[in-house]
Amino acid sequence: MFDILVDRTYRHLFAAQVVALLGTGLATVALGPLACDLAGHHAALVLSRLAYELENILSPTLAALLLAVLSYDALFLGTALGFAASGGLVLSVLLPRPEPGSRRGFYDSTTRGIRIYLATPRLRGLLALNVAASAGGAMVLVNTVVLVRGGLGLSESAVAVAMGASGLGSMIAALVLPRLLDRLADRRVMSGGAALMVAELLGLAPAIGTAGLNWSALLLAWLVFGFGYSSVLTPTGRLLRRSSNPEDWPAVFAAQFALSHARWLVCYPLAGALMTLLGATAALVVLAGLALAGLALARRAWPARDPQVLPHRHENLPPSHPHLREGRPHAHPFVIDDLHRTWPEAQR
């Protein structure tokens, strides 16, 4: 696989992709906490998901159209200018200044987000739901081109249409979810989205095995998948904010970005290998099984009763400590921080 890096052109493309992804990661971590502050919770949920899906749908189409009239060199130059323009727009916006936090050592700063994440039951549940989303997402992102081009013998534009079906389902979910999340708990909505993805993968597998791959069935399956996928991922931002103090939001969002991409690192090659070695039906069944395991782990790690305010005690603080003004056993919105390093035992 890495033999292609002997060619200098591929080495340059690989380096450019790494740099682009580094910029994407930094932007994601920075914009995650900021979006809710600027647009409000519900608007941020909708706008961030719509922007993500529109970019996924429009970027490949626009690139294909431009390559019909431009060379690759010109396209890369235009992309670089687009990044520069985007950076200029960000610099032109008056952003709120973050409150200065306490100074921390290198180890504490670099691991703080991960430690908060793994010590919070609902975030451990989110991590397992991310595994479910990655299993299904890898099937769509990696194998759509194989199914459409190889299985159905259709054109590259058909691949874009299939990906667009998934994006359309995701955008529909983003528009519906704010009102749904006003009525239902995050855990219920996100678990329902993961269950929908599992059902879609398991439903498509026997259809392909018995009747063969069908274009209409694939579009419908990808539309349903997009709805379930977005139902899992769209509430993530507000869940992270709910589970940490404002000064820790950047660290927790960075942890989410790192952990989510670690699962992609496993699921991408797994989806490709299963498709190549075992075929579409087996790949769907195995990835559905992985998604189902993630859903089961999430429901086990994230309690159904998940109040924000938790009663707890501080046995390690002196009675005169300012935090104990309401008494040693007290209750308030609970997050992991310097004074609360473990989750209350009764609520785990």
Short mmCIF file of C-alpha atoms in Angstrom, two decimals:
data_model
loop_
_atom_site.label_atom_id
_atom_site.label_comp_id
_atom_site.label_asym_id
_atom_site.label_seq_id
_atom_site.Cartn_x
_atom_site.Cartn_y
_atom_site.Cartn_z
CA MET A 1 0.00 0.00 0.00
CA PHE A 2 2.81 2.40 0.84
CA ASP A 3 4.72 1.54 -2.35
CA ILE A 4 3.06 4.47 -4.10
CA LEU A 5 5.00 6.85 -1.82
CA VAL A 6 8.11 6.02 -3.88
CA ASP A 7 6.65 8.41 -6.46
CA ARG A 8 7.40 12.03 -5.56
CA THR A 9 3.97 13.24 -6.73
CA TYR A 10 2.21 10.85 -4.35
CA ARG A 11 4.53 11.90 -1.51
CA HIS A 12 3.57 15.53 -2.11
CA LEU A 13 -0.13 14.66 -2.24
CA PHE A 14 0.21 12.66 0.97
CA ALA A 15 1.96 15.58 2.71
CA ALA A 16 -0.68 18.03 1.45
CA GLN A 17 -3.44 15.80 2.79
CA VAL A 18 -1.75 15.60 6.21
CA VAL A 19 -1.41 19.39 6.37
CA ALA A 20 -5.03 19.86 5.28
CA LEU A 21 -6.27 17.42 7.92
CA LEU A 22 -4.17 19.14 10.58
CA GLY A 23 -5.89 22.41 9.71
CA THR A 24 -9.27 20.69 9.75
CA GLY A 25 -8.58 19.29 13.21
CA LEU A 26 -7.55 22.65 14.64
CA ALA A 27 -10.60 24.33 13.12
CA THR A 28 -12.95 21.63 14.44
CA VAL A 29 -11.59 21.92 17.98
CA ALA A 30 -11.78 25.73 17.91
CA LEU A 31 -15.22 26.04 16.30
CA GLY A 32 -16.93 23.35 18.38
CA PRO A 33 -17.25 25.34 21.62
CA LEU A 34 -17.55 28.66 19.78
CA ALA A 35 -20.51 27.79 17.57
CA CYS A 36 -22.96 27.44 20.44
CA ASP A 37 -21.80 30.74 21.96
CA LEU A 38 -22.33 32.67 18.73
CA ALA A 39 -25.43 30.97 17.30
CA GLY A 40 -27.12 29.36 20.30
CA HIS A 41 -27.50 25.65 21.00
CA HIS A 42 -30.16 24.73 18.45
CA ALA A 43 -28.88 26.92 15.62
CA ALA A 44 -25.37 25.59 16.16
CA LEU A 45 -26.60 22.00 15.97
CA VAL A 46 -28.37 22.62 12.67
CA LEU A 47 -25.86 24.92 10.99
CA SER A 48 -22.75 22.89 11.80
CA ARG A 49 -24.30 19.65 10.49
CA LEU A 50 -25.74 21.34 7.38
CA ALA A 51 -22.38 22.95 6.61
CA TYR A 52 -20.59 19.63 7.02
CA GLU A 53 -22.97 17.72 4.76
CA LEU A 54 -23.16 20.44 2.11
CA GLU A 55 -19.37 20.49 1.97
CA ASN A 56 -19.30 16.69 1.54
CA ILE A 57 -21.83 16.86 -1.29
CA LEU A 58 -20.74 20.02 -3.11
CA SER A 59 -16.95 19.79 -2.88
CA PRO A 60 -16.49 16.61 -5.00
CA THR A 61 -19.03 17.86 -7.55
CA LEU A 62 -17.38 21.28 -7.80
CA ALA A 63 -13.93 19.69 -8.09
CA ALA A 64 -15.10 17.41 -10.91
CA LEU A 65 -16.62 20.35 -12.80
CA LEU A 66 -13.48 22.47 -12.39
CA LEU A 67 -11.22 19.65 -13.58
CA ALA A 68 -13.12 19.67 -16.84
CA VAL A 69 -11.72 23.15 -17.59
CA LEU A 70 -8.67 23.44 -15.31
CA SER A 71 -5.49 21.48 -14.73
CA TYR A 72 -4.72 19.77 -11.43
CA ASP A 73 -2.10 22.42 -10.65
CA ALA A 74 -4.62 25.21 -11.14
CA LEU A 75 -7.17 23.40 -8.97
CA PHE A 76 -4.67 22.99 -6.12
CA LEU A 77 -3.71 26.65 -6.41
CA GLY A 78 -7.36 27.65 -6.27
CA THR A 79 -7.87 25.45 -3.22
CA ALA A 80 -4.92 27.09 -1.47
CA LEU A 81 -6.36 30.53 -2.23
CA GLY A 82 -9.71 29.33 -0.87
CA PHE A 83 -8.06 28.30 2.41
CA ALA A 84 -6.34 31.71 2.61
CA ALA A 85 -9.66 33.49 1.98
CA SER A 86 -11.34 31.38 4.64
CA GLY A 87 -8.61 32.28 7.13
CA GLY A 88 -9.04 35.95 6.24
CA LEU A 89 -12.77 35.76 6.93
CA VAL A 90 -12.12 34.18 10.32
CA LEU A 91 -9.63 36.95 11.19
CA SER A 92 -12.17 39.60 10.17
CA VAL A 93 -14.73 38.36 12.71
CA LEU A 94 -14.75 39.78 16.23
CA LEU A 95 -14.60 36.68 18.43
CA PRO A 96 -15.17 36.58 22.20
CA ARG A 97 -12.00 36.32 24.24
CA PRO A 98 -11.76 33.13 26.30
CA GLU A 99 -11.51 33.50 30.03
CA PRO A 100 -7.92 32.83 31.16
CA GLY A 101 -7.70 29.51 32.96
CA SER A 102 -5.27 28.36 35.62
CA ARG A 103 -1.77 27.46 34.43
CA ARG A 104 -1.17 23.73 34.20
CA GLY A 105 1.80 21.50 33.57
CA PHE A 106 2.44 19.83 30.20
CA TYR A 107 1.04 16.43 31.22
CA ASP A 108 -2.05 17.93 32.86
CA SER A 109 -2.77 20.15 29.86
CA THR A 110 -2.33 17.47 27.21
CA THR A 111 -4.28 14.73 28.98
CA ARG A 112 -6.95 16.77 30.73
CA GLY A 113 -9.59 16.40 28.01
CA ILE A 114 -9.11 12.63 27.77
CA ARG A 115 -9.26 12.22 31.56
CA ILE A 116 -12.48 14.24 31.82
CA TYR A 117 -13.93 12.32 28.88
CA LEU A 118 -13.20 8.85 30.24
CA ALA A 119 -14.28 9.74 33.80
CA THR A 120 -17.75 10.91 32.67
CA PRO A 121 -20.29 8.08 32.12
CA ARG A 122 -22.29 9.86 29.40
CA LEU A 123 -19.08 10.61 27.47
CA ARG A 124 -17.98 6.99 27.71
CA GLY A 125 -21.37 6.20 26.21
CA LEU A 126 -20.70 8.77 23.49
CA LEU A 127 -17.39 7.06 22.73
CA ALA A 128 -19.17 3.73 22.23
CA LEU A 129 -21.81 5.41 20.04
CA ASN A 130 -18.98 6.87 17.98
CA VAL A 131 -17.78 3.31 17.35
CA ALA A 132 -21.24 2.45 16.04
CA ALA A 133 -21.25 5.56 13.82
CA SER A 134 -17.77 4.74 12.49
CA ALA A 135 -18.70 1.16 11.63
CA GLY A 136 -21.66 2.28 9.55
CA GLY A 137 -19.93 5.39 8.25
CA ALA A 138 -16.94 3.40 7.01
CA MET A 139 -19.24 1.15 4.99
CA VAL A 140 -20.76 4.19 3.27
CA LEU A 141 -17.62 6.29 2.82
CA VAL A 142 -15.25 3.49 1.79
CA ASN A 143 -17.48 1.11 -0.13
CA THR A 144 -20.02 3.31 -1.92
CA VAL A 145 -17.72 3.67 -4.90
CA VAL A 146 -17.20 -0.11 -5.01
CA LEU A 147 -20.92 -0.83 -4.82
CA VAL A 148 -21.90 1.76 -7.41
CA ARG A 149 -19.03 1.43 -9.87
CA GLY A 150 -18.14 -2.23 -9.44
CA GLY A 151 -21.44 -3.76 -8.34
CA LEU A 152 -23.87 -1.73 -10.44
CA GLY A 153 -21.53 -0.61 -13.22
CA LEU A 154 -22.68 3.01 -12.96
CA SER A 155 -20.75 6.23 -13.55
CA GLU A 156 -18.82 8.48 -11.17
CA SER A 157 -21.77 10.85 -11.09
CA ALA A 158 -23.87 8.01 -9.67
CA VAL A 159 -21.35 7.72 -6.82
CA ALA A 160 -21.96 11.40 -6.06
CA VAL A 161 -25.72 10.81 -6.12
CA ALA A 162 -25.40 7.91 -3.66
CA MET A 163 -23.26 10.00 -1.31
CA GLY A 164 -25.76 12.81 -1.73
CA ALA A 165 -28.56 10.49 -0.55
CA SER A 166 -26.65 9.91 2.67
CA GLY A 167 -26.01 13.64 3.05
CA LEU A 168 -29.67 14.41 2.43
CA GLY A 169 -30.72 12.02 5.19
CA SER A 170 -28.21 13.66 7.50
CA MET A 171 -29.52 17.15 6.72
CA ILE A 172 -33.12 16.08 7.27
CA ALA A 173 -32.12 14.76 10.70
CA ALA A 174 -30.28 18.00 11.51
CA LEU A 175 -33.44 20.01 10.77
CA VAL A 176 -35.68 17.69 12.82
CA LEU A 177 -33.41 17.05 15.80
CA PRO A 178 -33.58 20.41 17.67
CA ARG A 179 -37.31 20.02 18.32
CA LEU A 180 -36.89 16.31 18.99
CA LEU A 181 -34.15 16.98 21.55
CA ASP A 182 -36.48 19.39 23.37
CA ARG A 183 -38.79 16.45 24.06
CA LEU A 184 -36.44 13.48 24.38
CA ALA A 185 -33.19 12.88 26.26
CA ASP A 186 -29.93 12.91 24.30
CA ARG A 187 -29.29 9.27 25.19
CA ARG A 188 -32.59 8.13 23.73
CA VAL A 189 -32.19 10.09 20.48
CA MET A 190 -28.58 9.06 19.91
CA SER A 191 -29.25 5.41 20.77
CA GLY A 192 -32.20 5.47 18.39
CA GLY A 193 -29.96 6.80 15.63
CA ALA A 194 -27.43 4.03 16.23
CA ALA A 195 -30.21 1.40 16.22
CA LEU A 196 -31.47 2.81 12.91
CA MET A 197 -27.99 2.42 11.40
CA VAL A 198 -27.76 -1.18 12.60
CA ALA A 199 -31.21 -1.97 11.18
CA GLU A 200 -30.28 -0.37 7.84
CA LEU A 201 -27.05 -2.37 7.50
CA LEU A 202 -28.73 -5.64 8.52
CA GLY A 203 -31.68 -4.95 6.24
CA LEU A 204 -29.51 -4.29 3.19
CA ALA A 205 -27.34 -7.39 3.69
CA PRO A 206 -29.99 -10.07 2.97
CA ALA A 207 -31.46 -7.93 0.18
CA ILE A 208 -28.12 -7.97 -1.61
CA GLY A 209 -27.56 -11.64 -0.80
CA THR A 210 -30.89 -12.79 -2.25
CA ALA A 211 -31.99 -10.31 -4.93
CA GLY A 212 -28.66 -8.68 -5.70
CA LEU A 213 -27.66 -5.04 -5.47
CA ASN A 214 -30.38 -2.62 -6.51
CA TRP A 215 -29.86 1.09 -7.22
CA SER A 216 -33.12 2.26 -5.65
CA ALA A 217 -32.59 0.09 -2.57
CA LEU A 218 -29.06 1.44 -2.14
CA LEU A 219 -30.24 5.07 -2.32
CA LEU A 220 -32.99 4.41 0.22
CA ALA A 221 -30.60 2.58 2.54
CA TRP A 222 -28.06 5.40 2.37
CA LEU A 223 -30.79 7.99 3.01
CA VAL A 224 -31.90 6.10 6.13
CA PHE A 225 -28.29 5.66 7.19
CA GLY A 226 -27.65 9.39 6.90
CA PHE A 227 -30.60 10.13 9.18
CA GLY A 228 -29.36 7.68 11.83
CA TYR A 229 -25.75 8.81 11.51
CA SER A 230 -26.66 12.45 12.01
CA SER A 231 -28.90 11.55 14.96
CA VAL A 232 -25.83 10.12 16.70
CA LEU A 233 -23.37 12.90 15.88
CA THR A 234 -25.42 16.12 15.85
CA PRO A 235 -26.05 16.31 19.65
CA THR A 236 -22.35 15.66 20.38
CA GLY A 237 -21.39 19.33 20.81
CA ARG A 238 -23.99 20.13 23.43
CA LEU A 239 -23.27 16.85 25.22
CA LEU A 240 -19.59 17.81 25.52
CA ARG A 241 -20.49 21.28 26.81
CA ARG A 242 -22.92 19.82 29.32
CA SER A 243 -20.22 17.49 30.63
CA SER A 244 -17.44 20.01 31.34
CA ASN A 245 -16.72 23.51 32.60
CA PRO A 246 -16.29 26.30 30.01
CA GLU A 247 -12.55 26.49 30.65
CA ASP A 248 -12.25 22.78 29.78
CA TRP A 249 -14.33 22.90 26.58
CA PRO A 250 -11.32 23.15 24.23
CA ALA A 251 -9.64 20.18 25.92
CA VAL A 252 -12.80 18.06 25.83
CA PHE A 253 -13.55 18.92 22.20
CA ALA A 254 -9.94 18.05 21.34
CA ALA A 255 -10.38 14.70 23.11
CA GLN A 256 -13.54 14.04 21.11
CA PHE A 257 -11.72 14.82 17.87
CA ALA A 258 -8.78 12.56 18.74
CA LEU A 259 -10.88 9.63 19.94
CA SER A 260 -13.31 9.86 17.03
CA HIS A 261 -10.48 9.78 14.50
CA ALA A 262 -8.86 6.85 16.28
CA ARG A 263 -11.98 4.79 15.56
CA TRP A 264 -11.94 5.88 11.91
CA LEU A 265 -8.36 4.66 11.76
CA VAL A 266 -9.65 1.17 12.57
CA CYS A 267 -12.97 1.17 10.72
CA TYR A 268 -11.79 2.55 7.37
CA PRO A 269 -9.33 -0.27 6.59
CA LEU A 270 -11.66 -2.83 8.18
CA ALA A 271 -14.50 -1.86 5.83
CA GLY A 272 -12.23 -2.01 2.81
CA ALA A 273 -10.71 -5.36 3.78
CA LEU A 274 -14.11 -6.96 4.48
CA MET A 275 -15.47 -5.76 1.15
CA THR A 276 -12.43 -7.04 -0.75
CA LEU A 277 -12.09 -10.42 0.98
CA LEU A 278 -15.68 -11.36 1.85
CA GLY A 279 -17.98 -9.28 -0.33
CA ALA A 280 -20.76 -6.77 0.32
CA THR A 281 -23.13 -9.00 2.30
CA ALA A 282 -20.49 -10.15 4.78
CA ALA A 283 -19.10 -6.63 5.13
CA LEU A 284 -22.56 -5.28 5.97
CA VAL A 285 -23.19 -8.02 8.55
CA VAL A 286 -19.79 -7.67 10.28
CA LEU A 287 -19.97 -3.87 10.41
CA ALA A 288 -23.57 -4.04 11.65
CA GLY A 289 -22.36 -6.39 14.41
CA LEU A 290 -19.65 -3.89 15.37
CA ALA A 291 -22.19 -1.06 15.40
CA LEU A 292 -24.55 -3.16 17.54
CA ALA A 293 -21.74 -3.87 20.01
CA GLY A 294 -21.04 -0.14 20.23
CA LEU A 295 -24.72 0.56 20.89
CA ALA A 296 -24.87 -2.10 23.63
CA LEU A 297 -21.72 -0.72 25.31
CA ALA A 298 -23.11 2.81 25.13
CA ARG A 299 -26.34 1.88 26.85
CA ARG A 300 -24.38 0.09 29.55
CA ALA A 301 -21.91 2.93 30.14
CA TRP A 302 -24.45 5.79 29.96
CA PRO A 303 -27.18 5.40 32.62
CA ALA A 304 -30.76 5.98 31.51
CA ARG A 305 -31.22 8.25 34.53
CA ASP A 306 -28.67 10.98 33.89
CA PRO A 307 -29.49 14.13 35.89
CA GLN A 308 -27.26 17.19 35.64
CA VAL A 309 -27.43 17.94 39.38
CA LEU A 310 -25.93 15.18 41.52
CA PRO A 311 -25.67 14.86 45.31
CA HIS A 312 -22.11 14.06 46.43
CA ARG A 313 -19.59 14.49 49.25
CA HIS A 314 -16.05 15.86 49.49
CA GLU A 315 -14.25 13.81 52.13
CA ASN A 316 -10.87 15.22 51.06
CA LEU A 317 -11.73 18.92 51.61
CA PRO A 318 -11.49 20.69 54.97
CA PRO A 319 -14.79 21.97 56.43
CA SER A 320 -13.64 25.58 55.90
CA HIS A 321 -13.19 25.15 52.13
CA PRO A 322 -15.33 27.66 50.14
CA HIS A 323 -16.83 24.86 48.06
CA LEU A 324 -18.46 23.40 51.18
CA ARG A 325 -20.57 26.46 52.08
CA GLU A 326 -23.71 24.33 51.64
CA GLY A 327 -22.32 21.49 53.73
CA ARG A 328 -20.18 18.45 53.07
CA PRO A 329 -23.00 16.48 51.38
CA HIS A 330 -24.41 18.86 48.76
CA ALA A 331 -25.71 18.92 45.19
CA HIS A 332 -25.00 21.03 42.10
CA PRO A 333 -24.47 20.54 38.33
CA PHE A 334 -21.72 17.93 38.35
CA VAL A 335 -18.75 17.79 35.98
CA ILE A 336 -15.24 16.38 36.33
CA ASP A 337 -12.78 19.11 37.37
CA ASP A 338 -10.07 19.79 39.94
CA LEU A 339 -12.52 19.47 42.86
CA HIS A 340 -14.49 16.56 41.37
CA ARG A 341 -12.09 13.97 40.02
CA THR A 342 -14.40 10.93 40.07
CA TRP A 343 -18.09 10.43 39.35
CA PRO A 344 -20.34 9.90 42.39
CA GLU A 345 -20.45 6.16 43.10
CA ALA A 346 -24.24 5.96 43.31
CA GLN A 347 -24.63 7.51 39.84
CA ARG A 348 -22.16 5.32 37.90
#
